[in-house]
């Protein structure tokens, strides 16, 4: 499977009049949601040829229906901090689409969370989940709660307050939340505990990303990072290359980044830098992933603490500049719009050959354009980071059958799923005259799966 890199011209940037009209009407109706508009625009720019080929999609107004969430829930979350002071946060759950299965997607706790952010994430999730081939619809939720600096007891009270309302909307067959930024195993534990207490049901399948002792699945913790690296490895293979001996730069140092770093090492590459919201560490001999886990996962400290413990080989740089470090593979694994056009230009100048989005929409529109025009192998998040949610679907499968698989078997399934996603994107891009363009491949393949299911289910 060898490919000629995508060249400029395969990246559609103008829409035909009908699509432009639909897009503008949605933007007008959903003001002040720039990230949602950005996610929509990218899909609109690539699905034109599919819609043109399927008059039944147009007649059923599928594009318009797909862009309108089935349900949007916003609620008050009052809680008290350790000093007894009352706080009021906002909780969200956007149930985007359930044509393929129960709504599925994470919860994000971050001060930047608002309805537009949750809608962009839910929209991406819908196509991502369709690409996994698993029976899961798309949803997303979270809160503008800032977990930074909060004690364990405060985190627990906040999670209990959020679940007190959220529990009436979710369920094994309805909507299955998981983690995202700011929500990991600790938070999911408190959320599951409160769900169990209120409903009086040990309903394991209502949440995924659970701890192993209480219904969790092996490999779920590693899955997003591992899956992203598998996807990049497949993109390189399609160009008769591999990760072996390559220098890799990763942004972030959370769940996705840590396990991406681990898998790059296992496949013979070397991660020479990673970051957090304060700055980055450059370590030319390779990041020590075990120390990184200790510092970030166990002690919940910063990258500067990691650098301090590593000594002279690791340099901490306060601020930006991560993407100026020369590398052959770049994995943005932090957050949306973290890698802009200038950063992409620097990476291309320094000879990057592959980029895999471990986070959701980490590359700006300018950055994506730069990579596609340069012929860089570019794996968009909805394909490259689908390993997390795919393994969540495996967790649901194990919960439903009250079974628990081995690490090896689960990882084998993850590898198969990521390979299938890669091949589906690759082949679809080819069919639609954009060889090697995984953005077109992912959007068209995901859209078609959702659209066909919606058509079959009638006007609902
Ligand atoms: N938050 C993750 C994502 O963006 C995982 C969602 C899940 O496992 O449901 O895909």
GROMACS .gro file of N, CA and C in nm, residues 211-265:
model
  165
  211UNK      N    1  -1.206   0.195   3.692
  211UNK     CA    2  -1.091   0.123   3.748
  211UNK      C    3  -1.111  -0.027   3.731
  212UNK      N    4  -0.999  -0.100   3.725
  212UNK     CA    5  -1.007  -0.245   3.700
  212UNK      C    6  -1.086  -0.320   3.807
  213UNK      N    7  -1.079  -0.270   3.933
  213UNK     CA    8  -1.146  -0.340   4.042
  213UNK      C    9  -1.297  -0.323   4.040
  214UNK      N   10  -1.348  -0.225   3.966
  214UNK     CA   11  -1.493  -0.201   3.968
  214UNK      C   12  -1.551  -0.190   3.827
  215UNK      N   13  -1.514  -0.288   3.743
  215UNK     CA   14  -1.579  -0.298   3.613
  215UNK      C   15  -1.504  -0.240   3.496
  216UNK      N   16  -1.383  -0.191   3.520
  216UNK     CA   17  -1.304  -0.133   3.411
  216UNK      C   18  -1.242  -0.238   3.321
  217UNK      N   19  -1.189  -0.193   3.209
  217UNK     CA   20  -1.130  -0.286   3.112
  217UNK      C   21  -0.980  -0.261   3.100
  218UNK      N   22  -0.904  -0.366   3.082
  218UNK     CA   23  -0.760  -0.350   3.057
  218UNK      C   24  -0.741  -0.276   2.925
  219UNK      N   25  -0.634  -0.198   2.919
  219UNK     CA   26  -0.593  -0.120   2.800
  219UNK      C   27  -0.674   0.009   2.782
  220UNK      N   28  -0.786   0.029   2.856
  220UNK     CA   29  -0.860   0.153   2.836
  220UNK      C   30  -0.772   0.274   2.870
  221UNK      N   31  -0.694   0.262   2.978
  221UNK     CA   32  -0.610   0.374   3.019
  221UNK      C   33  -0.508   0.410   2.909
  222UNK      N   34  -0.453   0.308   2.846
  222UNK     CA   35  -0.347   0.328   2.747
  222UNK      C   36  -0.403   0.359   2.607
  223UNK      N   37  -0.533   0.332   2.587
  223UNK     CA   38  -0.586   0.315   2.451
  223UNK      C   39  -0.575   0.435   2.358
  224UNK      N   40  -0.601   0.556   2.407
  224UNK     CA   41  -0.600   0.670   2.314
  224UNK      C   42  -0.458   0.694   2.263
  225UNK      N   43  -0.362   0.695   2.355
  225UNK     CA   44  -0.222   0.717   2.316
  225UNK      C   45  -0.167   0.604   2.230
  226UNK      N   46  -0.190   0.480   2.273
  226UNK     CA   47  -0.142   0.366   2.195
  226UNK      C   48  -0.206   0.368   2.055
  227UNK      N   49  -0.337   0.390   2.052
  227UNK     CA   50  -0.410   0.388   1.924
  227UNK      C   51  -0.357   0.494   1.828
  228UNK      N   52  -0.325   0.611   1.881
  228UNK     CA   53  -0.276   0.720   1.797
  228UNK      C   54  -0.142   0.680   1.732
  229UNK      N   55  -0.057   0.616   1.811
  229UNK     CA   56   0.073   0.575   1.757
  229UNK      C   57   0.055   0.462   1.655
  230UNK      N   58  -0.037   0.370   1.682
  230UNK     CA   59  -0.066   0.266   1.582
  230UNK      C   60  -0.112   0.329   1.451
  231UNK      N   61  -0.197   0.430   1.462
  231UNK     CA   62  -0.249   0.495   1.340
  231UNK      C   63  -0.133   0.559   1.262
  232UNK      N   64  -0.044   0.627   1.333
  232UNK     CA   65   0.070   0.692   1.267
  232UNK      C   66   0.160   0.585   1.203
  233UNK      N   67   0.179   0.476   1.273
  233UNK     CA   68   0.261   0.367   1.219
  233UNK      C   69   0.201   0.315   1.087
  234UNK      N   70   0.066   0.304   1.083
  234UNK     CA   71   0.000   0.259   0.959
  234UNK      C   72   0.018   0.363   0.847
  235UNK      N   73   0.009   0.493   0.883
  235UNK     CA   74   0.029   0.597   0.780
  235UNK      C   75   0.171   0.589   0.724
  236UNK      N   76   0.268   0.565   0.813
  236UNK     CA   77   0.407   0.556   0.767
  236UNK      C   78   0.425   0.432   0.679
  237UNK      N   79   0.363   0.321   0.720
  237UNK     CA   80   0.372   0.197   0.643
  237UNK      C   81   0.320   0.216   0.501
  238UNK      N   82   0.211   0.297   0.489
  238UNK     CA   83   0.153   0.323   0.357
  238UNK      C   84   0.253   0.398   0.267
  239UNK      N   85   0.355   0.455   0.330
  239UNK     CA   86   0.462   0.523   0.253
  239UNK      C   87   0.593   0.444   0.260
  240UNK      N   88   0.580   0.316   0.294
  240UNK     CA   89   0.698   0.230   0.307
  240UNK      C   90   0.799   0.281   0.407
  241UNK      N   91   0.749   0.336   0.517
  241UNK     CA   92   0.838   0.384   0.625
  241UNK      C   93   0.792   0.322   0.756
  242UNK      N   94   0.865   0.351   0.865
  242UNK     CA   95   0.819   0.307   0.997
  242UNK      C   96   0.865   0.408   1.103
  243UNK      N   97   0.828   0.381   1.228
  243UNK     CA   98   0.864   0.471   1.339
  243UNK      C   99   1.006   0.447   1.389
  244UNK      N  100   1.058   0.332   1.358
  244UNK     CA  101   1.191   0.290   1.403
  244UNK      C  102   1.295   0.401   1.385
  245UNK      N  103   1.359   0.437   1.495
  245UNK     CA  104   1.469   0.534   1.490
  245UNK      C  105   1.427   0.679   1.470
  246UNK      N  106   1.297   0.707   1.472
  246UNK     CA  107   1.253   0.845   1.443
  246UNK      C  108   1.243   0.928   1.571
  247UNK      N  109   1.272   1.058   1.557
  247UNK     CA  110   1.253   1.153   1.667
  247UNK      C  111   1.110   1.205   1.663
  248UNK      N  112   1.047   1.203   1.778
  248UNK     CA  113   0.905   1.238   1.786
  248UNK      C  114   0.888   1.349   1.891
  249UNK      N  115   0.802   1.448   1.860
  249UNK     CA  116   0.766   1.549   1.960
  249UNK      C  117   0.618   1.533   1.993
  250UNK      N  118   0.588   1.532   2.121
  250UNK     CA  119   0.450   1.513   2.169
  250UNK      C  120   0.412   1.637   2.249
  251UNK      N  121   0.293   1.691   2.229
  251UNK     CA  122   0.248   1.798   2.320
  251UNK      C  123   0.157   1.737   2.424
  252UNK      N  124   0.155   1.800   2.542
  252UNK     CA  125   0.075   1.748   2.652
  252UNK      C  126   0.158   1.652   2.736
  253UNK      N  127   0.104   1.616   2.853
  253UNK     CA  128   0.169   1.517   2.939
  253UNK      C  129   0.060   1.451   3.024
  254UNK      N  130  -0.061   1.449   2.969
  254UNK     CA  131  -0.174   1.384   3.036
  254UNK      C  132  -0.189   1.242   2.987
  255UNK      N  133  -0.310   1.189   3.001
  255UNK     CA  134  -0.334   1.048   2.970
  255UNK      C  135  -0.298   1.012   2.826
  256UNK      N  136  -0.337   1.095   2.729
  256UNK     CA  137  -0.311   1.061   2.588
  256UNK      C  138  -0.161   1.066   2.562
  257UNK      N  139  -0.096   1.176   2.604
  257UNK     CA  140   0.047   1.196   2.577
  257UNK      C  141   0.132   1.086   2.639
  258UNK      N  142   0.106   1.055   2.766
  258UNK     CA  143   0.190   0.957   2.837
  258UNK      C  144   0.193   0.823   2.763
  259UNK      N  145   0.074   0.775   2.722
  259UNK     CA  146   0.072   0.642   2.660
  259UNK      C  147   0.111   0.646   2.513
  260UNK      N  148   0.105   0.763   2.450
  260UNK     CA  149   0.162   0.777   2.316
  260UNK      C  150   0.314   0.768   2.328
  261UNK      N  151   0.370   0.834   2.428
  261UNK     CA  152   0.516   0.831   2.449
  261UNK      C  153   0.562   0.686   2.475
  262UNK      N  154   0.484   0.616   2.558
  262UNK     CA  155   0.521   0.477   2.588
  262UNK      C  156   0.522   0.390   2.462
  263UNK      N  157   0.418   0.406   2.378
  263UNK     CA  158   0.408   0.321   2.259
  263UNK      C  159   0.514   0.357   2.154
  264UNK      N  160   0.546   0.486   2.140
  264UNK     CA  161   0.653   0.525   2.047
  264UNK      C  162   0.782   0.453   2.086
  265UNK      N  163   0.811   0.450   2.216
  265UNK     CA  164   0.932   0.381   2.265
  265UNK      C  165   0.928   0.232   2.232
   0.00000   0.00000   0.00000
